[in-house]
Structures are given as structure tokens and as C-alpha cells.
mmCIF file of C-alpha atoms and ligand atoms in Angstrom:
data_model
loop_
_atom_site.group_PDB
_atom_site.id
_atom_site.type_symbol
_atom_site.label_atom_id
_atom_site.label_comp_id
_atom_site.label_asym_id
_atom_site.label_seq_id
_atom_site.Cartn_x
_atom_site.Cartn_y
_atom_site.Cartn_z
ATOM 1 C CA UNK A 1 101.972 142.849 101.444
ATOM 2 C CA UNK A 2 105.070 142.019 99.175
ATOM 3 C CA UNK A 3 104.695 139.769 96.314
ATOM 4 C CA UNK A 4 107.203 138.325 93.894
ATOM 5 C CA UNK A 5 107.133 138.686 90.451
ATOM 6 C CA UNK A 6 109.426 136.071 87.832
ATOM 7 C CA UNK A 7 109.601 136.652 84.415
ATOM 8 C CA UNK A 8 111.553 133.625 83.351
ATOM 9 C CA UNK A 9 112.747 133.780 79.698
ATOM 10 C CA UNK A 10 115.142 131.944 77.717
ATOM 11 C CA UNK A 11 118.033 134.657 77.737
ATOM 12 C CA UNK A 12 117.171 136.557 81.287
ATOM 13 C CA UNK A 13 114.939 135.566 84.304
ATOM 14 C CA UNK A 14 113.563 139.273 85.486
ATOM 15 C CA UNK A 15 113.001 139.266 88.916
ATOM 16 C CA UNK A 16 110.716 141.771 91.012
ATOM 17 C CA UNK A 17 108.804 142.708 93.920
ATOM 18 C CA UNK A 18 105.375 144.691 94.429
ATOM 19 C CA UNK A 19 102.300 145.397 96.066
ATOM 20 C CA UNK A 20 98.260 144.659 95.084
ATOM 21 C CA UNK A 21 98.151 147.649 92.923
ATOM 22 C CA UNK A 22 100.734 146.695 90.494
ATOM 23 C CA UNK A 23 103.540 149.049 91.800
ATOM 24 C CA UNK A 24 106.462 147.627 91.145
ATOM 25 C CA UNK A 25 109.172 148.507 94.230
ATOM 26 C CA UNK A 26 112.214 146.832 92.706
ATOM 27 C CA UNK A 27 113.326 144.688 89.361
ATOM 28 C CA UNK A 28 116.752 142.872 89.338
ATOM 29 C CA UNK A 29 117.655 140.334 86.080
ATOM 30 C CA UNK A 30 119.814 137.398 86.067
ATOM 31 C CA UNK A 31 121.254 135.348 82.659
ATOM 32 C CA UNK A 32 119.523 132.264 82.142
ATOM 33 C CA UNK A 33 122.284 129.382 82.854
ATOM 34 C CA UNK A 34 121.774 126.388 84.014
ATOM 35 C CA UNK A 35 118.591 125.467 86.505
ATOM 36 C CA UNK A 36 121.512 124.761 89.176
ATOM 37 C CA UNK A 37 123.407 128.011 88.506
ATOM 38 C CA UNK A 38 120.506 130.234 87.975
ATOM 39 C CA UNK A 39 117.618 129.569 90.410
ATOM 40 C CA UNK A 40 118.938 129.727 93.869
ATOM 41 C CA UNK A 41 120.054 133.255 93.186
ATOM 42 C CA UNK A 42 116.178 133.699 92.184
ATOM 43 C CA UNK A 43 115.170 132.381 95.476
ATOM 44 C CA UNK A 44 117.466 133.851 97.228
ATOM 45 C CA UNK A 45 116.405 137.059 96.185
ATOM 46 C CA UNK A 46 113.094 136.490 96.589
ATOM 47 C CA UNK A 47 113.779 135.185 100.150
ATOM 48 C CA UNK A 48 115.893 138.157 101.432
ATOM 49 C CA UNK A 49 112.735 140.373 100.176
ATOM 50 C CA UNK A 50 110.316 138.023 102.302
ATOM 51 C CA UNK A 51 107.595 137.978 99.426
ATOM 52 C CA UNK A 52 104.589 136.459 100.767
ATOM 53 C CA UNK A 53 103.202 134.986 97.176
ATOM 54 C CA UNK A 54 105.641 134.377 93.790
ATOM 55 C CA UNK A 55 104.307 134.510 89.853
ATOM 56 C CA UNK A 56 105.935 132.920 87.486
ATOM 57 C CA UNK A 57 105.392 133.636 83.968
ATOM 58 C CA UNK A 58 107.547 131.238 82.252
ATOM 59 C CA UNK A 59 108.984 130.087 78.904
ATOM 60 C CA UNK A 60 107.827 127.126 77.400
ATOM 61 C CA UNK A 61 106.414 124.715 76.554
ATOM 62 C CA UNK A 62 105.257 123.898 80.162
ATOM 63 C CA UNK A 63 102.814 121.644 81.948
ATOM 64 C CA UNK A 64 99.948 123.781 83.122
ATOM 65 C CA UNK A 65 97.455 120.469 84.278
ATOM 66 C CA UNK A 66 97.212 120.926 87.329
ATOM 67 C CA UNK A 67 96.069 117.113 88.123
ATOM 68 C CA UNK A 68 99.397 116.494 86.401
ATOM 69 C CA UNK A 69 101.848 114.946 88.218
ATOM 70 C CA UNK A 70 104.554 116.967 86.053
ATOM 71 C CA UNK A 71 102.406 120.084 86.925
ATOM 72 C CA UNK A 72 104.538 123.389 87.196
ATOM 73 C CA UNK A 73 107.957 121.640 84.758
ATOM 74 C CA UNK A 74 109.329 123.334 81.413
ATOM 75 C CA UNK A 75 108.572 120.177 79.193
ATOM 76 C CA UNK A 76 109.962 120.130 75.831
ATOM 77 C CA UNK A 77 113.097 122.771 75.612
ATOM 78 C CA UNK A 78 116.167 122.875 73.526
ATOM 79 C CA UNK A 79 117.508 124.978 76.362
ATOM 80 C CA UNK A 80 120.414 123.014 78.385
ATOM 81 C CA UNK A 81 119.294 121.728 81.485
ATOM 82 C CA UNK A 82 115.510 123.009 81.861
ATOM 83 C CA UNK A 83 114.234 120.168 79.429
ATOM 84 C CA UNK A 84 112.163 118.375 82.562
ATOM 85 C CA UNK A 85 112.874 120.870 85.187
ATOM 86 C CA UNK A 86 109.980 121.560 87.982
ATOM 87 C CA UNK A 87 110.152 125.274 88.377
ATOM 88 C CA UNK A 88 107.142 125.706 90.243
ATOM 89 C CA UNK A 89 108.017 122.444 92.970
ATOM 90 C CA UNK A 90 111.289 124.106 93.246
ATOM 91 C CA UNK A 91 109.724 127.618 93.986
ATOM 92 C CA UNK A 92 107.234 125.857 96.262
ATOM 93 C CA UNK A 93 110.610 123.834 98.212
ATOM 94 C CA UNK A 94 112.366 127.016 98.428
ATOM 95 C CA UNK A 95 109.967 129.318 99.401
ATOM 96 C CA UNK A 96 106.688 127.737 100.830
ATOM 97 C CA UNK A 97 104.351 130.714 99.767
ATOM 98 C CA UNK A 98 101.653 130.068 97.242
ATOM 99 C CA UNK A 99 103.168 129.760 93.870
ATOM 100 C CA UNK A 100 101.196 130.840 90.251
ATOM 101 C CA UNK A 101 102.420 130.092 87.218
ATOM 102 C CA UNK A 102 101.303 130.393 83.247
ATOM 103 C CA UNK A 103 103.007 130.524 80.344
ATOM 104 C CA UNK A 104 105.368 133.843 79.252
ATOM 105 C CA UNK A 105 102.753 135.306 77.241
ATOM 106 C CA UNK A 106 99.696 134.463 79.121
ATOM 107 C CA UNK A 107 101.842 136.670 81.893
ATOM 108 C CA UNK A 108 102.037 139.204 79.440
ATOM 109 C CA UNK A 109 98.470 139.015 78.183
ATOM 110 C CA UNK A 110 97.223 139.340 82.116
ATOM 111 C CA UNK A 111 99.628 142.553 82.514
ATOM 112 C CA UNK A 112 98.065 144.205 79.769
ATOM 113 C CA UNK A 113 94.189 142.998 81.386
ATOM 114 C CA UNK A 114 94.686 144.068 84.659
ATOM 115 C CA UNK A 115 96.867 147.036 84.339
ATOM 116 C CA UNK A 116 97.504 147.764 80.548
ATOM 117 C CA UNK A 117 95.662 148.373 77.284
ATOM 118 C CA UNK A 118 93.191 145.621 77.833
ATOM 119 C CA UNK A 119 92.098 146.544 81.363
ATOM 120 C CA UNK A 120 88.260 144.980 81.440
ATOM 121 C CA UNK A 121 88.310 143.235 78.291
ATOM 122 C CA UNK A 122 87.218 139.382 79.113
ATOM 123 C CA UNK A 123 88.721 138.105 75.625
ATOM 124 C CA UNK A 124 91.874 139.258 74.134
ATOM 125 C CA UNK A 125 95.258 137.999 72.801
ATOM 126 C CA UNK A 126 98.854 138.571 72.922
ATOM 127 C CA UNK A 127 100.992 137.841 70.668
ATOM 128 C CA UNK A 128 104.493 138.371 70.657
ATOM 129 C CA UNK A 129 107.090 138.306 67.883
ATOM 130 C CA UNK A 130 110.840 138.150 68.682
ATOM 131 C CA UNK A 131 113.278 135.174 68.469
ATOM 132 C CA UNK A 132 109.957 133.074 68.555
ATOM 133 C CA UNK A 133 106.686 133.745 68.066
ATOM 134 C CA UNK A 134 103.886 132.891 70.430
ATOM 135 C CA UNK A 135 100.527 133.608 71.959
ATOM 136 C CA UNK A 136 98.342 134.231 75.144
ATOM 137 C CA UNK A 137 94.883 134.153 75.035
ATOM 138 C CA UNK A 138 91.982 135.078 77.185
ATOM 139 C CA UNK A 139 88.473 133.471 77.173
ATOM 140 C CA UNK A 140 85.753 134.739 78.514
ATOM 141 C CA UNK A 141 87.975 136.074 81.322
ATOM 142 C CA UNK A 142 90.233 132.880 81.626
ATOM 143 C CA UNK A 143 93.667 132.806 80.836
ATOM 144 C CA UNK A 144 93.430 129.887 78.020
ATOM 145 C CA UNK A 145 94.997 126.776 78.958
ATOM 146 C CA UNK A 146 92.734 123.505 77.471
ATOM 147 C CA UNK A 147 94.808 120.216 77.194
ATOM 148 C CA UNK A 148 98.129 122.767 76.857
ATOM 149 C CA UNK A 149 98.243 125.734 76.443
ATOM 150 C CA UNK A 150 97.700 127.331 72.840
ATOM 151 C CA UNK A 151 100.723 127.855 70.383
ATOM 152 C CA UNK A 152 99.462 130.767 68.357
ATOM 153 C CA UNK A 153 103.143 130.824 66.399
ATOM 154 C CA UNK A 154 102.817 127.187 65.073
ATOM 155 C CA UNK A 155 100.026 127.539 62.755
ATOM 156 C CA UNK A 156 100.068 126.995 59.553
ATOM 157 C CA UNK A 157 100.402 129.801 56.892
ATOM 158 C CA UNK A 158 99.929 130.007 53.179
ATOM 159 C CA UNK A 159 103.083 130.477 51.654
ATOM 160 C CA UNK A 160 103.934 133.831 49.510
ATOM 161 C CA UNK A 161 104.796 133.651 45.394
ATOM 162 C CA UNK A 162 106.711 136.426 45.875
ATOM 163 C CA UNK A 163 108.670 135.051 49.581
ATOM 164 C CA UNK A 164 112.579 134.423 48.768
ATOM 165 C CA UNK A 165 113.030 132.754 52.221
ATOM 166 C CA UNK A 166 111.665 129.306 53.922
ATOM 167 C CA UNK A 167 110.162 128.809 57.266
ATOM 168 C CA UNK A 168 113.361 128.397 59.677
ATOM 169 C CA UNK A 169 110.689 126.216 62.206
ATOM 170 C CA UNK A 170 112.372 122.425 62.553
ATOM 171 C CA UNK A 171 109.103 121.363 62.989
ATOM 172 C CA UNK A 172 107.182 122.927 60.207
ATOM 173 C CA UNK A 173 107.545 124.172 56.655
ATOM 174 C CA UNK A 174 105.435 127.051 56.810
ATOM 175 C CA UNK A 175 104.261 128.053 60.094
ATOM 176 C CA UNK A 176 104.288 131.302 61.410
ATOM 177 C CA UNK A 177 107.036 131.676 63.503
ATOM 178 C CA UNK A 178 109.195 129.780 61.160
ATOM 179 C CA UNK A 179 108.108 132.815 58.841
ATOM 180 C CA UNK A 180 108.144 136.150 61.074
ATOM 181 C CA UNK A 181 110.294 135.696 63.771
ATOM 182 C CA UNK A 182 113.405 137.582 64.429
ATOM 183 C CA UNK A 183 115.923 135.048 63.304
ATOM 184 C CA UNK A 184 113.599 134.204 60.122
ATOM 185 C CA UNK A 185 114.018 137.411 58.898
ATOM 186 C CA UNK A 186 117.508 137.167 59.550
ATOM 187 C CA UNK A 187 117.824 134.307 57.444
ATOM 188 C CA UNK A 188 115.688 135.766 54.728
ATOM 189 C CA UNK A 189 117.278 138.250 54.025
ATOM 190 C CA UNK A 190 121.050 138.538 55.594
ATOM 191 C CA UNK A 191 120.758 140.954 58.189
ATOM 192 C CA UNK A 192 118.944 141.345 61.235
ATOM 193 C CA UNK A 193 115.478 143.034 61.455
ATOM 194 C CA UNK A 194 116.559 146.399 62.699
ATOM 195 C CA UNK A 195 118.809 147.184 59.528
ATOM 196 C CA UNK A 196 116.165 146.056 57.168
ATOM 197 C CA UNK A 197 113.690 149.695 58.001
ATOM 198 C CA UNK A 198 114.069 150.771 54.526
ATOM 199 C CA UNK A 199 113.612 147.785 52.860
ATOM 200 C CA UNK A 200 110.082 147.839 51.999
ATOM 201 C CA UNK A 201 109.819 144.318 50.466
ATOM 202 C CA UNK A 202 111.197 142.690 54.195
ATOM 203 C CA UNK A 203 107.878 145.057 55.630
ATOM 204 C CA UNK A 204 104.949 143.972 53.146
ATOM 205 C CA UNK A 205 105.301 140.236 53.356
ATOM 206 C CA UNK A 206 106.185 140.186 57.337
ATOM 207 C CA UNK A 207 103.033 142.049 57.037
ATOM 208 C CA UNK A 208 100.708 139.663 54.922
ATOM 209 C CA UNK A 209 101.852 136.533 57.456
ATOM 210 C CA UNK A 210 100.917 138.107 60.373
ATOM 211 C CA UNK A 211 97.658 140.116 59.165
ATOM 212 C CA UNK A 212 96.994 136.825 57.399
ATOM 213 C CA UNK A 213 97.381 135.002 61.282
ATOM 214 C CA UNK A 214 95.111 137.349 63.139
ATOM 215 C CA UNK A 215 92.211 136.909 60.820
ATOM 216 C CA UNK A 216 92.638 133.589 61.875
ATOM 217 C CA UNK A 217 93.010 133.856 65.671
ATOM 218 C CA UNK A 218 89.784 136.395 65.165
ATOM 219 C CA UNK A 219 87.668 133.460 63.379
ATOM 220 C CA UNK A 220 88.546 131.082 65.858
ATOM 221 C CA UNK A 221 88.693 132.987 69.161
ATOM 222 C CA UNK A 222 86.716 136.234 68.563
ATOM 223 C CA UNK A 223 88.707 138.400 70.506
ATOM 224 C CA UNK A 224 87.934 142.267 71.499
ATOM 225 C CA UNK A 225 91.667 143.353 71.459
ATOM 226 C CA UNK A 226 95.270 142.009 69.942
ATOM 227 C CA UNK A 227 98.240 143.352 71.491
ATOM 228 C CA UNK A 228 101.411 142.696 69.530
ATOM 229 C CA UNK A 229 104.698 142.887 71.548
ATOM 230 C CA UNK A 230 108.085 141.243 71.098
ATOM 231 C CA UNK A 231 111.486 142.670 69.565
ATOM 232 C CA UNK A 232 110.085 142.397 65.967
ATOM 233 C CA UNK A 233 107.110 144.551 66.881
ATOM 234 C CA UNK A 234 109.383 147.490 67.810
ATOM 235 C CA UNK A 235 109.009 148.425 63.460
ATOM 236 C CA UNK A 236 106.378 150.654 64.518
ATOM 237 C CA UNK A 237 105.482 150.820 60.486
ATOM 238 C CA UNK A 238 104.067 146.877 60.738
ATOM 239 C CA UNK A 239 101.150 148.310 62.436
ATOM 240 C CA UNK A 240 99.449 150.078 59.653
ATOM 241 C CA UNK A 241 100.347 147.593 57.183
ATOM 242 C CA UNK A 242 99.168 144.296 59.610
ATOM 243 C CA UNK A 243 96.226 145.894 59.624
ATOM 244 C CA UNK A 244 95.601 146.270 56.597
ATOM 245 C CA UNK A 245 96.542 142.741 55.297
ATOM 246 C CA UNK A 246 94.409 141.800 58.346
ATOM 247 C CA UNK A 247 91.404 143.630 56.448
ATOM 248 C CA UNK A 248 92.271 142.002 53.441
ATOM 249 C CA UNK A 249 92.738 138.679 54.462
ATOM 250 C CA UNK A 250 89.106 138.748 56.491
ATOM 251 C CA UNK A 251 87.581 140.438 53.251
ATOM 252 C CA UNK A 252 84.361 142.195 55.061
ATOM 253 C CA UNK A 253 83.395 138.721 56.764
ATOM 254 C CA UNK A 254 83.261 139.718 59.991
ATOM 255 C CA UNK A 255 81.170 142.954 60.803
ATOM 256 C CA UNK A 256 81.958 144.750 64.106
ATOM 257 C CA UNK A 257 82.194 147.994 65.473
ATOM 258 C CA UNK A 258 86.262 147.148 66.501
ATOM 259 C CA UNK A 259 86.460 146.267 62.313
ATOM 260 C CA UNK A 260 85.896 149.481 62.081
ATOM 261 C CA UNK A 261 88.373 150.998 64.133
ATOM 262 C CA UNK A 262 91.375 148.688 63.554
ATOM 263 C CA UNK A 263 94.068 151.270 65.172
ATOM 264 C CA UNK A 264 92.155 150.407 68.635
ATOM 265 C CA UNK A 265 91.988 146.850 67.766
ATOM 266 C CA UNK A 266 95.400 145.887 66.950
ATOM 267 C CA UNK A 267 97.822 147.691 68.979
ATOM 268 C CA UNK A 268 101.184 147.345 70.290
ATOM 269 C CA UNK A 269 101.653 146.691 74.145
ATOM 270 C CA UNK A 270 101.431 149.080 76.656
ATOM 271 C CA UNK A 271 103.403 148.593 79.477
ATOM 272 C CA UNK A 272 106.804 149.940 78.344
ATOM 273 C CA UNK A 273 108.017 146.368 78.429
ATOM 274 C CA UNK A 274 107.251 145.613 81.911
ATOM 275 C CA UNK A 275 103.633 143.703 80.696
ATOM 276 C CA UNK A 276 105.465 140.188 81.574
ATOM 277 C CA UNK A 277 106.590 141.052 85.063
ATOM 278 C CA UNK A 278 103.168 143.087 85.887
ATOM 279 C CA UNK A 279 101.512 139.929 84.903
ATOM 280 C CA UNK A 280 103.865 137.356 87.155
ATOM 281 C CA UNK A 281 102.898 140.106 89.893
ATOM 282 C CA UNK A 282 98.776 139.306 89.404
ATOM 283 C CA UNK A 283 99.585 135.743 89.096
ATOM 284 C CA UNK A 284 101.038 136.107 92.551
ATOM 285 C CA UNK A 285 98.090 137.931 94.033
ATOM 286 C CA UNK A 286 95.742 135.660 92.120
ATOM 287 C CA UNK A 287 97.898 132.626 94.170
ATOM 288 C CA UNK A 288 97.514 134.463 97.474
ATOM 289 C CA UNK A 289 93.976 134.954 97.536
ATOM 290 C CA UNK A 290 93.249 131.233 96.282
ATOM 291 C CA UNK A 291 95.583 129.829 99.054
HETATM 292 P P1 LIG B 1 112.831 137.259 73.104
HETATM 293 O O1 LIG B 1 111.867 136.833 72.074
HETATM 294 O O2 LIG B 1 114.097 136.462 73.109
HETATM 295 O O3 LIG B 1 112.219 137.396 74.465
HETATM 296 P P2 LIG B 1 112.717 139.858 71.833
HETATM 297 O O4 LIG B 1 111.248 139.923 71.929
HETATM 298 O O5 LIG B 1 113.492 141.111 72.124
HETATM 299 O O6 LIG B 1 113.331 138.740 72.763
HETATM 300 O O7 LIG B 1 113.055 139.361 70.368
HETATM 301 C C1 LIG B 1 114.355 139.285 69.870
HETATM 302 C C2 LIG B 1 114.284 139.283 68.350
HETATM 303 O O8 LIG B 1 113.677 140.487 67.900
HETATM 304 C C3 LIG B 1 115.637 139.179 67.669
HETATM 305 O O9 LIG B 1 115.559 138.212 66.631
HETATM 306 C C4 LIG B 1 115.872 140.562 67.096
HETATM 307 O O10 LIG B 1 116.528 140.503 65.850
HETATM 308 C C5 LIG B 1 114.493 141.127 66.933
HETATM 309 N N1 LIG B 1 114.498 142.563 67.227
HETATM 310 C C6 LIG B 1 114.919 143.158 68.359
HETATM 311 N N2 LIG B 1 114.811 144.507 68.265
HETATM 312 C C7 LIG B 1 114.315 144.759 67.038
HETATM 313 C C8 LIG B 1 113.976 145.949 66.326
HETATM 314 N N3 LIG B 1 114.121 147.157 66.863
HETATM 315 N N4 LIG B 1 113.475 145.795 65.075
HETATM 316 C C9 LIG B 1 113.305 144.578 64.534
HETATM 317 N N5 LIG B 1 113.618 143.443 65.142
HETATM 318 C C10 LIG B 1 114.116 143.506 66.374
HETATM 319 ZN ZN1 LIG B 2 106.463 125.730 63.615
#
């Protein structure tokens, strides 16, 4: 059985194909245009492959209520043209096969649970950290949707004495991603991440926000694993230090074996990148076998 497999991003829509095991046969990217230039390549693609299922794993913020009647659109976007579009009744129109869909980083969260560095854990997160920042969480082995679907990057953060930059979220003063995404660093401090290695400053209080986050996502949700992916993340040296503002910031509160081992607990992903498009592959399987 072929099934399809769309990571849909804001930059590049990463197509693939595979089978029930998570192999992966083929991968092919288009730039994310317009809805009207972009997608009928997509389904074309997926057509000429005869995939019997599709995933989507898209950007958001999307409608996940399924008794909604905008069920399966991007809702809210900046992003020309996908500000209202139905990806999923599109997918459906073009294809007819059974179409799943979740949010980008609930994809990537399920890639990492069925094939990754989470494989059998029933509650974990992903969080990613690149030109935004966001999270997917599982719950008691449910991807986490509730009225929404969670927005781990929009929470609010106590700000730093010693921070010479602002949050760069329109929306909030002193959230998270406004704080530790790529282009907030940028703005912090004139350059982009990747030049900033030596800079151990840039390091300690990227460090403190996000340790300071994951204490709270680990009062709140209780996870047994974070996985932190996302073009920031590649500064391998943030782990160490995240975890040990992370220890800090919970100050012995919680007691757990994981506590204990914090190189096991916070980790970076583990697919080689491909966690988003493994996940759109189980959200197609998952679709099949509910159809
Ligand atoms: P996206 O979030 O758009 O899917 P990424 O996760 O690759 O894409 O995030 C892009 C952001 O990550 C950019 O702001 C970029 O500056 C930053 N970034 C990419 N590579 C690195 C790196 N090696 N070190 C630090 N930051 C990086
Ligand atoms: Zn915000």
C-alpha cells in the first residue's frame, strides 16, 4: 500500500510517498506560493503516485474541530493567499482517499512516537524553534488538540535584567517566540543565529527562556520526553545549558527518575529532519484504517 505524506510549511511543502513501516520510497519539495500556484502540483504528484491515503501536517494556525464547518482550513496566516484556505477539502476534491491532518508539529511530535526517540511514550512534547516557535503535544497517547490546538511559543515569559533585545511577537511583549526564535535573535543582536556560536551572552539567556518554558510545559502537562527541533536547535551547546536553566527554574519541585537523567529527557530530534514527513506518513495510515 502507498501512502502520501505532506509536510506543508510556510517556505516549502515536502512531499512524499511510503509504506506502513515508515519507509519512505520518495520525497520531492515545492516553494510555498500561492494556494493556486502551489497545490495542484501537490496533487498532481500525489495522483501520478496513486497513494491510497494522504497526511498532512500543516502550518498554522488551523481548524482541527472536526464538527467544524471550517474543519481542515489554515485560519489566521500572514501568508498571501492561505489566510481561509481549506487544505484538507481540497485534498479530499482532488484526491478522494481518506485525508489526516494536524498541525506541523503535532506531525513532528507523532514521527518521533511512532518511529523516533519517543517510540512508546504516551505523553511527550515537541517543540520546535526556528523562524517561529511552536509546540506538539501528546496526552495520554492523543495528539493534543482541545478547543485548538496548543501554542506552546505564545506563553508568557519573565523578562531578563540583563536582555538588550524585546520580544519581536506583534502580539505579545514577552512571549516566547517573540524572545527565542530565529529572527529574534537576529534582531537582538545584528546577525543571524549561526554567526553568534562564540558569543556566549546570545547562548545563556536563549538558554534561561527556554529552560525557563519547559519547566512550565512540565508543570502543566507532565510529560516523559521533550524533543527540541527547529533551525535554532541546530547550536548543539543549548542543550546542556537548557537543561540546566530547566533545573534551575523547577528548583527540586518535581522529583522523578527522568529529573534525574535530564540528557534522556530533553533531547534534540531524531529523525535527521525527516520527523515532519514520517509523521504526515502515520497520519495517513492512521486515516486509512479509520476510513
Ligand atoms: P522554519 O521554522 O521556517 O521551518 P527552521 O526550523 O530551519 O525553519 O528555522 C529557521 C530559523 O532558524 C532562521 O531564523 C535561522 O536563522 C535559524 N537557524 C537556521 N540554522 C541555524 C543554525 N545552524 N544555528 C542557529 N540558528 C539557525
Ligand atoms: Zn507571542
Amino acid at each position: 500500500m502507498i501512502y502520501g505524506s505532506l509536510e506543508a510549511g510556510g517556505t516549502k511543502m515536502v512531499c512524499a510517498i511510503g509504506d506502513e513501516n515508515g519507509k519512505i520510497f520518495e520525497q520531492v519539495k515545492f516553494p510555498t506560493l500561492t494556494p493556486e500556484e502551489t497545490m495542484p502540483q501537490i496533487f498532481d504528484y500525489f495522483k501520478s503516485k496513486n497513494v491510497q491515503a494522504l497526511g498532512i501536517a500543516c502550518f498554522g494556525p488551523i481548524d482541527l474541530r472536526k464538527d467544524s464547518k471550517d474543519y481542515g482550513s489554515i485560519t489566521s496566516t500572514p501568508k498571501k493567499g492561505w489566510s481561509g484556505y481549506n487544505i484538507v477539502k481540497a485534498a479530499k476534491e482532488a484526491l478522494n482517499v481518506p485525508i489526516g491532518f494536524d498541525t506541523d508539529v503535532n506531525g513532528s511530535l507523532l514521527g518521533e512516537i511512532t518511529y523516533g526517540c519517543a517510540k512508546g511514550l504516551t505523553d511527550a512534547i515537541y517543540l520546535t524553534i526556528g523562524t517561529g516557535v511552536g509546540g506538539g503535544v501528546m496526552s495520554n497517547g492523543k495528539l493534543l488538540h482541545g478547543m485548538l490546538h496548543p501554542e506552546l511559543g505564545h506563553i508568557r515569559m519573565p523578562l531578563l535584567k540583563n536582555d538588550p533585545g524585546k520580544s519581536i511577537c506583534p502580539f505579545h511583549d514577552n512571549c516566547l517566540e517573540g524572545l527565542t526564535s530565529g529572527p529574534s535573535l537576529a534582531a537582538r543582536w545584528g546577525k543571524t543565529a549561526d554567526l553568534l556560536v562564540d558569543n556566549k551572552e546570545v547562548w545563556e539567556i536563549e538558554a534561561t527562556y527556554i529552560g525557563t518554558a519547559l519547566a512550565s510545559y512540565v508543570l502543566t502537562l507532565s510529560p516523559q520526553k521533550i524533543i527540541l527541533g527547529g533551525g535554532v536547535m541546530h547550536q548543539e551547546q543549548l542543550f546542556p545549558l537548557i537543561r540546566e536553566k530547566f533545573k534551575e527554574a523547577l528548583n527540586g519541585y518535581v522529583v522523578t527518575e527522568e529529573m534525574d537523567h535530564l540528557e534522556d529527557y530533553i533531547v534534540p530530534a531524531s529523525l535527521n529532519d525527516d520527523q515532519g514527513i514520517l509523521g504526515a506518513l502515520k497520519l495517513a495510515i492512521d486515516a486509512y484504517a479509520e476510513k
